[in-house]
XYZ file of C-alpha atoms in Angstrom:
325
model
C 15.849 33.322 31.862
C 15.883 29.857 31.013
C 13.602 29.064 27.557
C 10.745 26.455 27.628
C 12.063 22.911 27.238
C 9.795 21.829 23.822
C 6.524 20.005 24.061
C 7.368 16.001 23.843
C 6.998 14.511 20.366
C 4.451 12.237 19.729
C 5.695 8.996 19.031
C 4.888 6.878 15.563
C 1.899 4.508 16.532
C 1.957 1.351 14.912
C -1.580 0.148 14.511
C -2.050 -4.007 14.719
C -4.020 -4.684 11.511
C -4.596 -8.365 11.929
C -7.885 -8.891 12.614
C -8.761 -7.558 9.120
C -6.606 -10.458 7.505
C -8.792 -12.594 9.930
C -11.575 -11.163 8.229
C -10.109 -12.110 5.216
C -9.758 -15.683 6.075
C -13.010 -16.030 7.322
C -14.346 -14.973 4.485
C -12.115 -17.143 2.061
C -12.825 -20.029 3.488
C -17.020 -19.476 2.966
C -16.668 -18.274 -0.121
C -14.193 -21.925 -1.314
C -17.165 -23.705 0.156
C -19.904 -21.828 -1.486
C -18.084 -21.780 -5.042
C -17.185 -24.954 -4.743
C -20.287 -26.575 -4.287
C -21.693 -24.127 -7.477
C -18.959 -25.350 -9.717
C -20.042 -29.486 -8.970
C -23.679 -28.877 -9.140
C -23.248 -26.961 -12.397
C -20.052 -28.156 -13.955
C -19.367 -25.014 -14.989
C -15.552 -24.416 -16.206
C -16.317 -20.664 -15.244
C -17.309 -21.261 -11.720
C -15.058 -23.662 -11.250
C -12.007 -20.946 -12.023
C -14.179 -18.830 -9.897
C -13.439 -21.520 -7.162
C -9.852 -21.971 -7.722
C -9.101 -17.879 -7.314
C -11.243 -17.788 -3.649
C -8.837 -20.556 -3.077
C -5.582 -18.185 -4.017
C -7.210 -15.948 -1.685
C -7.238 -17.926 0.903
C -3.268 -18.379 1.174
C -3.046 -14.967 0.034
C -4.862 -13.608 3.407
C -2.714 -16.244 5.410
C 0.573 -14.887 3.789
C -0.991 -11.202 4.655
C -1.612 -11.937 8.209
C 1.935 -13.652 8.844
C 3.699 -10.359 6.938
C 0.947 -7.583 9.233
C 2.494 -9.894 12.516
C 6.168 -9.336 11.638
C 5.115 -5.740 10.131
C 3.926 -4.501 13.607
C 6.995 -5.635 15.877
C 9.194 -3.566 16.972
C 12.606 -2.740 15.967
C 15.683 -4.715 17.711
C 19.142 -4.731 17.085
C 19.706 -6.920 14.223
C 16.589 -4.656 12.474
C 17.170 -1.408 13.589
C 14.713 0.147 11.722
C 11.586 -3.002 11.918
C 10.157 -4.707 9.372
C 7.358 -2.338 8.266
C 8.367 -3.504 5.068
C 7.345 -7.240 5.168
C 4.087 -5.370 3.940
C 5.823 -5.496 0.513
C 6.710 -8.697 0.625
C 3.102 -9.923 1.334
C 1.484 -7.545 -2.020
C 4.531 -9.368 -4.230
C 3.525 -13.149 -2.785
C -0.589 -12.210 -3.558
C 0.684 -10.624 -7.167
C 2.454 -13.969 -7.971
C -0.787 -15.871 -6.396
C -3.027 -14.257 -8.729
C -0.935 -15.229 -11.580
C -1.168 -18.949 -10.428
C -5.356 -18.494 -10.755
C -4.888 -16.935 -14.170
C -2.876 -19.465 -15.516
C -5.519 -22.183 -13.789
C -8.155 -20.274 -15.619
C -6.694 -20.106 -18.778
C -5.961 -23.318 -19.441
C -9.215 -24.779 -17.874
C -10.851 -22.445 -20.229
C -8.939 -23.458 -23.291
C -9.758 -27.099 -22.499
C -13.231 -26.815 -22.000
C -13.429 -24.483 -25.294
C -11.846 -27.326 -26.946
C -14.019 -29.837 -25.502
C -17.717 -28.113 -24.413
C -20.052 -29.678 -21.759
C -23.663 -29.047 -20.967
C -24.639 -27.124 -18.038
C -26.736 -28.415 -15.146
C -28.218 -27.061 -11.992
C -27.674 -23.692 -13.385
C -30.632 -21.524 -11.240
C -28.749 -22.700 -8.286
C -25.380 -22.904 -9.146
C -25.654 -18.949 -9.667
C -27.413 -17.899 -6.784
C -24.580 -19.294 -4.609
C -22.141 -17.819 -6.731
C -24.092 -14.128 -6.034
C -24.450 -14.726 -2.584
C -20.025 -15.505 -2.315
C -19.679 -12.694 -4.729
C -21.825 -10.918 -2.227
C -19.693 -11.283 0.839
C -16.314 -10.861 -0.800
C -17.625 -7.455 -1.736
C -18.247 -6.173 1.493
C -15.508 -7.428 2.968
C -13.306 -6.117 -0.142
C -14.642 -2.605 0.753
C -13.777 -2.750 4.353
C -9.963 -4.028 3.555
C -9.676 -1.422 0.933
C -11.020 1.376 3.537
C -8.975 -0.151 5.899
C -5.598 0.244 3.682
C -6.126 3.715 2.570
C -6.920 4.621 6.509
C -3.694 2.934 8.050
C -1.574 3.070 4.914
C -1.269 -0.546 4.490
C -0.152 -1.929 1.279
C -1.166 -5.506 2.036
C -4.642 -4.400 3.052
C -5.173 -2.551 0.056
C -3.720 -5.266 -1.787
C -5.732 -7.957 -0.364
C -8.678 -5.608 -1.019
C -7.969 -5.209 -4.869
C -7.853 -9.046 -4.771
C -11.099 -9.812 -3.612
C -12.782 -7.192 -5.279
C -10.736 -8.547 -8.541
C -12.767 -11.939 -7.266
C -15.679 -9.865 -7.376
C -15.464 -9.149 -10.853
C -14.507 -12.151 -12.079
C -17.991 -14.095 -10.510
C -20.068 -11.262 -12.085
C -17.921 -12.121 -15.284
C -18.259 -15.656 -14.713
C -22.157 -14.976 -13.692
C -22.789 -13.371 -16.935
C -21.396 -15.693 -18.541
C -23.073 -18.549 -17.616
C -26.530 -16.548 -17.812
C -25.543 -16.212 -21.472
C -25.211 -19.989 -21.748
C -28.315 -20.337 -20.576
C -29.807 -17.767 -23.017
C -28.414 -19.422 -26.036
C -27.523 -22.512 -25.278
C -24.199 -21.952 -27.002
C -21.946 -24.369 -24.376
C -18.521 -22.686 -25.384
C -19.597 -19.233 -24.196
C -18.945 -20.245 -20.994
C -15.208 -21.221 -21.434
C -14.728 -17.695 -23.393
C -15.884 -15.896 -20.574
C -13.925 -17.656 -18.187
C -10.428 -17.028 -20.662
C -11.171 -12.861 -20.485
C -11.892 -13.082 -17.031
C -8.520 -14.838 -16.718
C -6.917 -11.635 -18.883
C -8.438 -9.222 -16.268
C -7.094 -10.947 -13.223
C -3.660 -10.710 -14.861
C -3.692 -7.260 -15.365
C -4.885 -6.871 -11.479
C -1.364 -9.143 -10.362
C 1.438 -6.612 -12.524
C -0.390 -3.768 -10.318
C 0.105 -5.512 -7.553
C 3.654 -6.499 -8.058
C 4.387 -3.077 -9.345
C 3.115 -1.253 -6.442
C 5.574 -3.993 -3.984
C 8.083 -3.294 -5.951
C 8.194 0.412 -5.519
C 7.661 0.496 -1.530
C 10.968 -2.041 -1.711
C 12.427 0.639 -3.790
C 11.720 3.769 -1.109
C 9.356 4.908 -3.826
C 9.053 9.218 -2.485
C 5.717 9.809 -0.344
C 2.414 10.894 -2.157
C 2.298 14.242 -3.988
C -0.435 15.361 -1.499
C 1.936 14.030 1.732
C 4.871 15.729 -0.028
C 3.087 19.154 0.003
C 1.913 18.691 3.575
C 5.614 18.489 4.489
C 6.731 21.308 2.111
C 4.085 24.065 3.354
C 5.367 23.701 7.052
C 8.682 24.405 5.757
C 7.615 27.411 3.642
C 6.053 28.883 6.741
C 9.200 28.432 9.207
C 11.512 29.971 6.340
C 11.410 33.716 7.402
C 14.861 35.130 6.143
C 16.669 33.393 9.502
C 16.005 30.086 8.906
C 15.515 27.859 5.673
C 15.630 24.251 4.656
C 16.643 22.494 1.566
C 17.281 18.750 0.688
C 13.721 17.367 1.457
C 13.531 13.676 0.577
C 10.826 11.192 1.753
C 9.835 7.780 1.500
C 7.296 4.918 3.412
C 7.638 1.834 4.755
C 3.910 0.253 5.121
C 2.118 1.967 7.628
C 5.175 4.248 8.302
C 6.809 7.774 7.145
C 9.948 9.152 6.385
C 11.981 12.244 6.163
C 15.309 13.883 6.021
C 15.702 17.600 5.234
C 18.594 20.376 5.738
C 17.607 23.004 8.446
C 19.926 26.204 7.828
C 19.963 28.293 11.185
C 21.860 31.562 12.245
C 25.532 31.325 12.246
C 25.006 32.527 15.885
C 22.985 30.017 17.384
C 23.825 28.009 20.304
C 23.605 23.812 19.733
C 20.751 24.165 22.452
C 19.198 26.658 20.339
C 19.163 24.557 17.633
C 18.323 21.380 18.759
C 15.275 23.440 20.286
C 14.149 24.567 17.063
C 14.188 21.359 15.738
C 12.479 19.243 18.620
C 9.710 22.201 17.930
C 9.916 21.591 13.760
C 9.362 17.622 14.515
C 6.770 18.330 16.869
C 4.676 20.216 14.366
C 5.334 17.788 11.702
C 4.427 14.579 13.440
C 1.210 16.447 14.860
C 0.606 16.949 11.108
C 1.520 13.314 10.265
C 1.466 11.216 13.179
C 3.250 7.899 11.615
C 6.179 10.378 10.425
C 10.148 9.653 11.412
C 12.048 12.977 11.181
C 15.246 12.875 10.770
C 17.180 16.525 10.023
C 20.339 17.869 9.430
C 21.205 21.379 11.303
C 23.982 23.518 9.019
C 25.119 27.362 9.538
C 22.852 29.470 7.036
C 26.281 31.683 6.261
C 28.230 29.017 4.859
C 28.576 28.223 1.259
C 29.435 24.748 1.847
C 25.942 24.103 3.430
C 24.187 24.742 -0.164
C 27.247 22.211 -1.414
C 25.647 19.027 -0.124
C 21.908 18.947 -1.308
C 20.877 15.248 -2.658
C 20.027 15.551 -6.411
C 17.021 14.136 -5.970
C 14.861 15.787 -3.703
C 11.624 17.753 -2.611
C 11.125 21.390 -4.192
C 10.595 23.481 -0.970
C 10.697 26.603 -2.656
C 8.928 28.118 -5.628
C 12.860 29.021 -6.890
C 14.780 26.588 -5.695
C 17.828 28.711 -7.420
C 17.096 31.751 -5.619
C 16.674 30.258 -2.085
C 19.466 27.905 -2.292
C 21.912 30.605 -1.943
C 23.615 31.572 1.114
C 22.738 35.220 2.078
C 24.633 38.646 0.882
């Protein structure tokens, strides 16, 4: 009697994310005009460094929609395996982008510290500073949401941009409130120069976090245990796996692992098991590219080949990694 052919494996979806770097442009360009128009009815050095980051975030949210259109295509035979990770690219370009704003900041602030200036228009000046700081917020909050859902580094990093812009107008707000409060002119500048600090700090994460995704930095801890508990419940004694290694590219998932099988088994046999194994896995995580390796269980030289690093499958990696008596 002729087994079951497999149920069909879902194929990785690759979800078009562009319309939230739209979003990100639209609301770059309306916050440039808002701050803008604060900084020159005020003359505030603060606001105006406010200005000059909304302005970084406007060519950062181009650069992010450009790298989310190449992202999405598919692969061809020059890139074999696409370009999910132009994502990187696009976090590294809005890292070095908000060092550019720092350094604007810094020095404005140093030169206005050296050389302080009166205030003017300040009651209005502010509120159009709260209402910009307002609508980077929200839209921070739905790029962030957005980058955890689809696994999208440059939405997430976009995100942590604008809501690094949200911090630095209530800094800057504060700031200028202060001003106000004591009439102390170089308060404003000092303000500005921590804010400046902050964003700083914000870029290396960035930049970091590009880096490692170029790198094949592993899968989350929490992913990685996903993986690892459907293994532990297919090894029963017949069948075990070793060698688990994992990494992402943007929105998409990797794997290789070792699947050790009867000595007995027919190639169809084990190419069945393994269409099911996939199956289950990319039901678990749909954006997840299996890739396996099918060795004899019997043989000593399939425990001779596992990667030195890898995923713990096991509790005792010693004990299972052993051919059976």
């Amino acid at each position: 009697m002729t087994a079951a052919a497999p149920p069909a494996r879902p194929a990785p979806q690759r979800v078009d994310l562009t319309r939230f770097a739209w979003l990100s442009i639209a609301a770059a360009v309306l916050t440039i005009s808002l701050k803008a128009g604060a900084w020159l009815m005020t003359g505030s050095v603060g606001l105006l460094s406010d200005a000059a980051e909304s302005v970084v975030n406007l060519v950062a949210a181009v650069v992010a929609l450009i790298a989310l259109r190449v992202a999405i295509r598919p692969a061809t035979e020059r890139f074999l395996y696409g370009r999910a990770k132009a994502e990187y690219f696009s976090a590294a370009v809005e890292g070095v982008m908000i060092f550019l704003a720092a350094a604007v900041i810094l020095v404005t602030s140093v030169e206005r510290f050296l050389n302080p200036q009166p205030l003017q228009n300040v009651g209005w000046g502010l509120a159009i500073s709260v209402v910009a700081s307002l609508i980077n917020g929200g839209v921070a909050l739905v790029l962030l949401r957005a980058g955890r859902t689809h696994n999208s580094i440059t939405l997430r990093a976009d995100g942590k941009h604008l809501m690094t812009d949200v911090v630095t107008s209530a800094g800057v707000l504060f700031g200028v409130g202060l001003v106000v409060l004591t009439g102390w002119d170089r308060l404003d500048p000092i303000v500005a120069f921590a804010v400046g600090v902050n964003i700083i700090v914000t870029g290396i994460g960035l930049i970091s976090e590009s880096v490692s995704g170029l790198l094949d930095k592993a899968l989350p801890d929490e992913e990685n245990e996903v993986i690892a508990d459907i293994l532990r419940r297919r090894t029963d004694g017949t069948v075990t796996f070793h060698g688990l290694q994992t990494r992402e590219a943007g929105q998409e998932k990797y794997m290789n692992v070792h699947v050790l099988v009867p000595d007995e088994w027919t190639v169809k046999q084990g190419h069945d098991y393994i269409e099911e194994l996939e199956h289950e896995l990319m039901r678990a995580m749909p954006t997840l590219t299996v890739l396996t390796h099918l060795e004899p269980i019997s043989d000593p030289a399939s425990y001779e080949d596992i990667p030195e690093a890898h995923v713990p499958i096991h509790g005792d990696d010693d004990a299972n990694l052993r051919p059976p008596a």
